[in-house]
JSON list of C-alpha atoms in Angstrom, two decimals:
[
{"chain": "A", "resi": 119, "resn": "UNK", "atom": "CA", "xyz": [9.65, 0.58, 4.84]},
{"chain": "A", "resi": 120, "resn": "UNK", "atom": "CA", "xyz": [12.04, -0.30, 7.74]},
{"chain": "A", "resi": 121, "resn": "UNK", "atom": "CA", "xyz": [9.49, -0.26, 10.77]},
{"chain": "A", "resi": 122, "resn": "UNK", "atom": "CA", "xyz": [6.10, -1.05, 8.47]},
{"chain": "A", "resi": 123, "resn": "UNK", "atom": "CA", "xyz": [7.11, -4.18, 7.74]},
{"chain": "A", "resi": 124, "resn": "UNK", "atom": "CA", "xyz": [7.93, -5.83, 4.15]},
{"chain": "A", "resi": 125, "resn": "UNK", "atom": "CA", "xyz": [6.81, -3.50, 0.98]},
{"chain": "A", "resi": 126, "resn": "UNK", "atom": "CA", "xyz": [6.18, -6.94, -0.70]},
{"chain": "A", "resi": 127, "resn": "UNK", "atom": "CA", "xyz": [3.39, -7.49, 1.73]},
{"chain": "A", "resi": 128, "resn": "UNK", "atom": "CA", "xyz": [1.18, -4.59, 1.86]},
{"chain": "A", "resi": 129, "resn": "UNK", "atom": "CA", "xyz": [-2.22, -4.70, -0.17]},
{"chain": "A", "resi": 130, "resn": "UNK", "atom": "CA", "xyz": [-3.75, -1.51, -1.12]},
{"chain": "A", "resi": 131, "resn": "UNK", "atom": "CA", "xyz": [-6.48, -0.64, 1.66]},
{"chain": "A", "resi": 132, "resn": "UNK", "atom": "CA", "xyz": [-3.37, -1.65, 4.30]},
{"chain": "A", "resi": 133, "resn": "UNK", "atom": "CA", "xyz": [-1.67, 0.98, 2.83]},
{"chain": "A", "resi": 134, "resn": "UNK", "atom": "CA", "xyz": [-4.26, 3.12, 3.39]},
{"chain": "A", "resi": 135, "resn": "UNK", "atom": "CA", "xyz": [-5.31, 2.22, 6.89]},
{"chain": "A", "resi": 136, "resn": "UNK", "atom": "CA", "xyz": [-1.70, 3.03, 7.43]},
{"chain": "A", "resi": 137, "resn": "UNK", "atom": "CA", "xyz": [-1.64, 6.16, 6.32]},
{"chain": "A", "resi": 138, "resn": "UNK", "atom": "CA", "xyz": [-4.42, 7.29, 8.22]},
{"chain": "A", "resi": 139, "resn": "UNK", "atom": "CA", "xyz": [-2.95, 5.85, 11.35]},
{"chain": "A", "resi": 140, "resn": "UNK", "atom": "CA", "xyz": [0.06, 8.26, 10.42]},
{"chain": "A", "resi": 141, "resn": "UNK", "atom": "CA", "xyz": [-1.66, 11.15, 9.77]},
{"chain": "A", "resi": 142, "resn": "UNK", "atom": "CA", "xyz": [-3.63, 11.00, 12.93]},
{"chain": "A", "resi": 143, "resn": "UNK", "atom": "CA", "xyz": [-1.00, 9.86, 14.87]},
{"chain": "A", "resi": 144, "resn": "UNK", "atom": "CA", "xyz": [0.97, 13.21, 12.66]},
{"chain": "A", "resi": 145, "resn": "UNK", "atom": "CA", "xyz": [-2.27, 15.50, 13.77]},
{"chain": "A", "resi": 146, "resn": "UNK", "atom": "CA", "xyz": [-1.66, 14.69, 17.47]},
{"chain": "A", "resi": 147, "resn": "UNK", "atom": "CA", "xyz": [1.56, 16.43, 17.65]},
{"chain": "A", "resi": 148, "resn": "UNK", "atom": "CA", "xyz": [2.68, 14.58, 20.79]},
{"chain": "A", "resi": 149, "resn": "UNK", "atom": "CA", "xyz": [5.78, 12.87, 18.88]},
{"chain": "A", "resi": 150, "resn": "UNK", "atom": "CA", "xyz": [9.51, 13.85, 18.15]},
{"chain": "A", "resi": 151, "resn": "UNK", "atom": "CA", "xyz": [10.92, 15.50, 15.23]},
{"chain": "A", "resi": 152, "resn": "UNK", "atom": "CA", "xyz": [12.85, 12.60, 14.70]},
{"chain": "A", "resi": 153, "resn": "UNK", "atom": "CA", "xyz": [9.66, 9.99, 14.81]},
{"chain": "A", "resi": 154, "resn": "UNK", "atom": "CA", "xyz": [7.63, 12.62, 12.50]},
{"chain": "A", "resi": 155, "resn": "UNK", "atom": "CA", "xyz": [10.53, 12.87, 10.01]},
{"chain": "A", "resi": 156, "resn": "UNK", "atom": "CA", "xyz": [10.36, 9.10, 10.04]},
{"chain": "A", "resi": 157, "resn": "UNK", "atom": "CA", "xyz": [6.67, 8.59, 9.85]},
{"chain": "A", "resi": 158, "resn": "UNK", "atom": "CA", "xyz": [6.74, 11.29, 7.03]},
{"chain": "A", "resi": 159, "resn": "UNK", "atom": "CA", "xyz": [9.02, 9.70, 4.90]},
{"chain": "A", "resi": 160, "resn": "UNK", "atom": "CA", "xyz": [7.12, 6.18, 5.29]},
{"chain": "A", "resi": 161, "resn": "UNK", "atom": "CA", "xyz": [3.97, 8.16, 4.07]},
{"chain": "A", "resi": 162, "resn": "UNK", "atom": "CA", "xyz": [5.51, 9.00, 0.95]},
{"chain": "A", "resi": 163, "resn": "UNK", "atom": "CA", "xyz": [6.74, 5.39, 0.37]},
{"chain": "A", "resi": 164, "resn": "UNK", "atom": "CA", "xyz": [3.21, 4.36, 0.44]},
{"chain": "A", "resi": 165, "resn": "UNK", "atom": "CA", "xyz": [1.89, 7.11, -1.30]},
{"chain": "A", "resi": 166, "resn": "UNK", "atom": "CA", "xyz": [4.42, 6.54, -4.20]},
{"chain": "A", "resi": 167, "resn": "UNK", "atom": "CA", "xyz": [3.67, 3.08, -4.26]},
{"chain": "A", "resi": 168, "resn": "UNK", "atom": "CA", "xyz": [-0.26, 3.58, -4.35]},
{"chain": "A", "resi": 169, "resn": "UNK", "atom": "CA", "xyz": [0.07, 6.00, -6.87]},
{"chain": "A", "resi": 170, "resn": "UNK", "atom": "CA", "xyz": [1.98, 3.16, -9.21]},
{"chain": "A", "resi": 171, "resn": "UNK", "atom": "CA", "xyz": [-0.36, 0.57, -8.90]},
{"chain": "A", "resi": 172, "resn": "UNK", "atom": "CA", "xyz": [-3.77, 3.25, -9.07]},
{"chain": "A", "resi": 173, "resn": "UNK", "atom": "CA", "xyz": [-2.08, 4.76, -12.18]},
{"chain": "A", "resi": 174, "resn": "UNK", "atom": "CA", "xyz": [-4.53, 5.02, -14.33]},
{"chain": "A", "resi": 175, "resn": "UNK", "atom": "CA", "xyz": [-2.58, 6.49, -17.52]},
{"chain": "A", "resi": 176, "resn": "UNK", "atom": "CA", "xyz": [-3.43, 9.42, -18.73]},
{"chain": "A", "resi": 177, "resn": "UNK", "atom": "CA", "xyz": [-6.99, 9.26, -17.47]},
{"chain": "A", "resi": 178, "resn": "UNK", "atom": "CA", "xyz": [-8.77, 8.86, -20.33]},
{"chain": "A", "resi": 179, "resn": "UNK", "atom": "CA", "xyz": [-12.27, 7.38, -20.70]},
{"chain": "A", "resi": 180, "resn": "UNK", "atom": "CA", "xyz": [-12.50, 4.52, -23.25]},
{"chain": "A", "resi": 181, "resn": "UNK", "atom": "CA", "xyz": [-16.09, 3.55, -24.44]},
{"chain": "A", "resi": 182, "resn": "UNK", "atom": "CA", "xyz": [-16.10, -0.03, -25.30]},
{"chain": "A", "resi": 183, "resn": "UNK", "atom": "CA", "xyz": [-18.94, -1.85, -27.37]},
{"chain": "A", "resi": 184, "resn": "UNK", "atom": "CA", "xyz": [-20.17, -4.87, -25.28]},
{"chain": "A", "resi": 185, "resn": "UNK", "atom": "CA", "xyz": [-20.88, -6.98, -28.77]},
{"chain": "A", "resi": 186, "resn": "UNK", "atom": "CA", "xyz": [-17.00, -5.98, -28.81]},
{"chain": "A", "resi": 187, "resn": "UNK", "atom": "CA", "xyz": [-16.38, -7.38, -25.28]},
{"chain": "A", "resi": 188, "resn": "UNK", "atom": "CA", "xyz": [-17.21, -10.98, -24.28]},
{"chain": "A", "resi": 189, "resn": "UNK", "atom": "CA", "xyz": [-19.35, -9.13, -20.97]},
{"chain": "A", "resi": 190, "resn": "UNK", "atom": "CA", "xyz": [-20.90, -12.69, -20.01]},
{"chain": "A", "resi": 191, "resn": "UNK", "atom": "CA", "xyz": [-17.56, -14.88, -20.02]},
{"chain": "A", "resi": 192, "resn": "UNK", "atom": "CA", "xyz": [-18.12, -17.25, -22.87]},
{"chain": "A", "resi": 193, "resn": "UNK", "atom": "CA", "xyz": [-15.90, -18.20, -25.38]},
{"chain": "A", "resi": 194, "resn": "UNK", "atom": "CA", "xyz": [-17.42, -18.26, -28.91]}
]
Protein backbone atom coordinates (compact mmCIF):
# COMPACT_ATOMS: atom_id res chain seq x y z
CA UNK A 1 0.00 0.00 0.00
CA UNK A 2 2.64 2.49 -1.31
CA UNK A 3 0.53 5.84 -1.25
CA UNK A 4 -2.17 4.58 1.67
CA UNK A 5 0.19 4.55 4.08
CA UNK A 6 1.53 1.48 6.31
CA UNK A 7 -0.71 -1.92 5.95
CA UNK A 8 0.31 -2.41 9.65
CA UNK A 9 -1.76 0.58 10.51
CA UNK A 10 -5.08 0.33 9.02
CA UNK A 11 -8.10 -0.86 11.29
CA UNK A 12 -11.02 -2.33 9.62
CA UNK A 13 -13.71 0.58 9.15
CA UNK A 14 -10.37 2.73 7.73
CA UNK A 15 -10.21 0.27 5.30
CA UNK A 16 -13.47 0.72 4.46
CA UNK A 17 -13.81 4.47 4.48
CA UNK A 18 -11.01 4.03 2.04
CA UNK A 19 -12.50 2.10 -0.21
CA UNK A 20 -15.40 4.13 -0.59
CA UNK A 21 -13.27 7.17 -1.09
CA UNK A 22 -11.83 5.02 -4.10
CA UNK A 23 -14.76 3.96 -5.54
CA UNK A 24 -16.27 7.36 -5.62
CA UNK A 25 -13.33 8.98 -6.49
CA UNK A 26 -13.31 5.58 -9.38
CA UNK A 27 -17.20 6.63 -10.25
CA UNK A 28 -16.10 10.21 -11.09
CA UNK A 29 -14.11 9.25 -14.02
CA UNK A 30 -12.10 12.49 -14.03
CA UNK A 31 -8.64 10.55 -13.31
CA UNK A 32 -5.88 8.84 -15.51
CA UNK A 33 -5.57 5.36 -16.52
CA UNK A 34 -2.51 5.28 -14.77
CA UNK A 35 -4.05 6.75 -11.24
CA UNK A 36 -7.19 4.25 -11.75
CA UNK A 37 -4.89 1.27 -12.38
CA UNK A 38 -3.22 2.38 -9.18
CA UNK A 39 -6.23 3.08 -7.07
CA UNK A 40 -7.59 -0.33 -8.39
CA UNK A 41 -4.92 -2.35 -7.35
CA UNK A 42 -4.88 -0.63 -3.71
CA UNK A 43 -8.65 -1.69 -3.57
CA UNK A 44 -7.84 -5.16 -3.88
CA UNK A 45 -5.06 -4.95 -1.22
CA UNK A 46 -7.66 -3.89 1.16
CA UNK A 47 -10.21 -6.03 0.04
CA UNK A 48 -7.85 -9.10 0.39
CA UNK A 49 -6.85 -8.04 3.62
CA UNK A 50 -10.54 -7.48 4.96
CA UNK A 51 -11.52 -10.59 3.66
CA UNK A 52 -8.59 -12.38 5.97
CA UNK A 53 -9.39 -10.90 9.06
CA UNK A 54 -13.67 -11.12 8.37
CA UNK A 55 -13.06 -14.79 7.43
CA UNK A 56 -15.42 -16.40 9.01
CA UNK A 57 -14.56 -20.19 8.02
CA UNK A 58 -16.77 -21.98 6.36
CA UNK A 59 -19.76 -20.03 7.63
CA UNK A 60 -21.25 -22.25 9.72
CA UNK A 61 -23.63 -21.49 12.60
CA UNK A 62 -22.58 -23.04 15.95
CA UNK A 63 -25.31 -23.17 18.73
CA UNK A 64 -23.65 -22.98 22.01
CA UNK A 65 -25.35 -23.85 25.47
CA UNK A 66 -24.89 -20.80 27.82
CA UNK A 67 -24.66 -23.35 31.07
CA UNK A 68 -21.74 -24.45 28.55
CA UNK A 69 -20.37 -20.86 28.25
CA UNK A 70 -19.32 -18.75 31.27
CA UNK A 71 -21.93 -15.73 29.54
CA UNK A 72 -21.55 -13.53 32.85
CA UNK A 73 -17.57 -13.59 33.22
CA UNK A 74 -17.05 -15.51 36.40
CA UNK A 75 -14.77 -18.05 37.07
CA UNK A 76 -16.23 -21.04 38.99
Amino acid sequence: MSASGDADEWGISERIDRLEAIAETLEDGEIGLERAKELREEADEHLDVLREELDVGDGEIIEMDAEAVDVDGDES
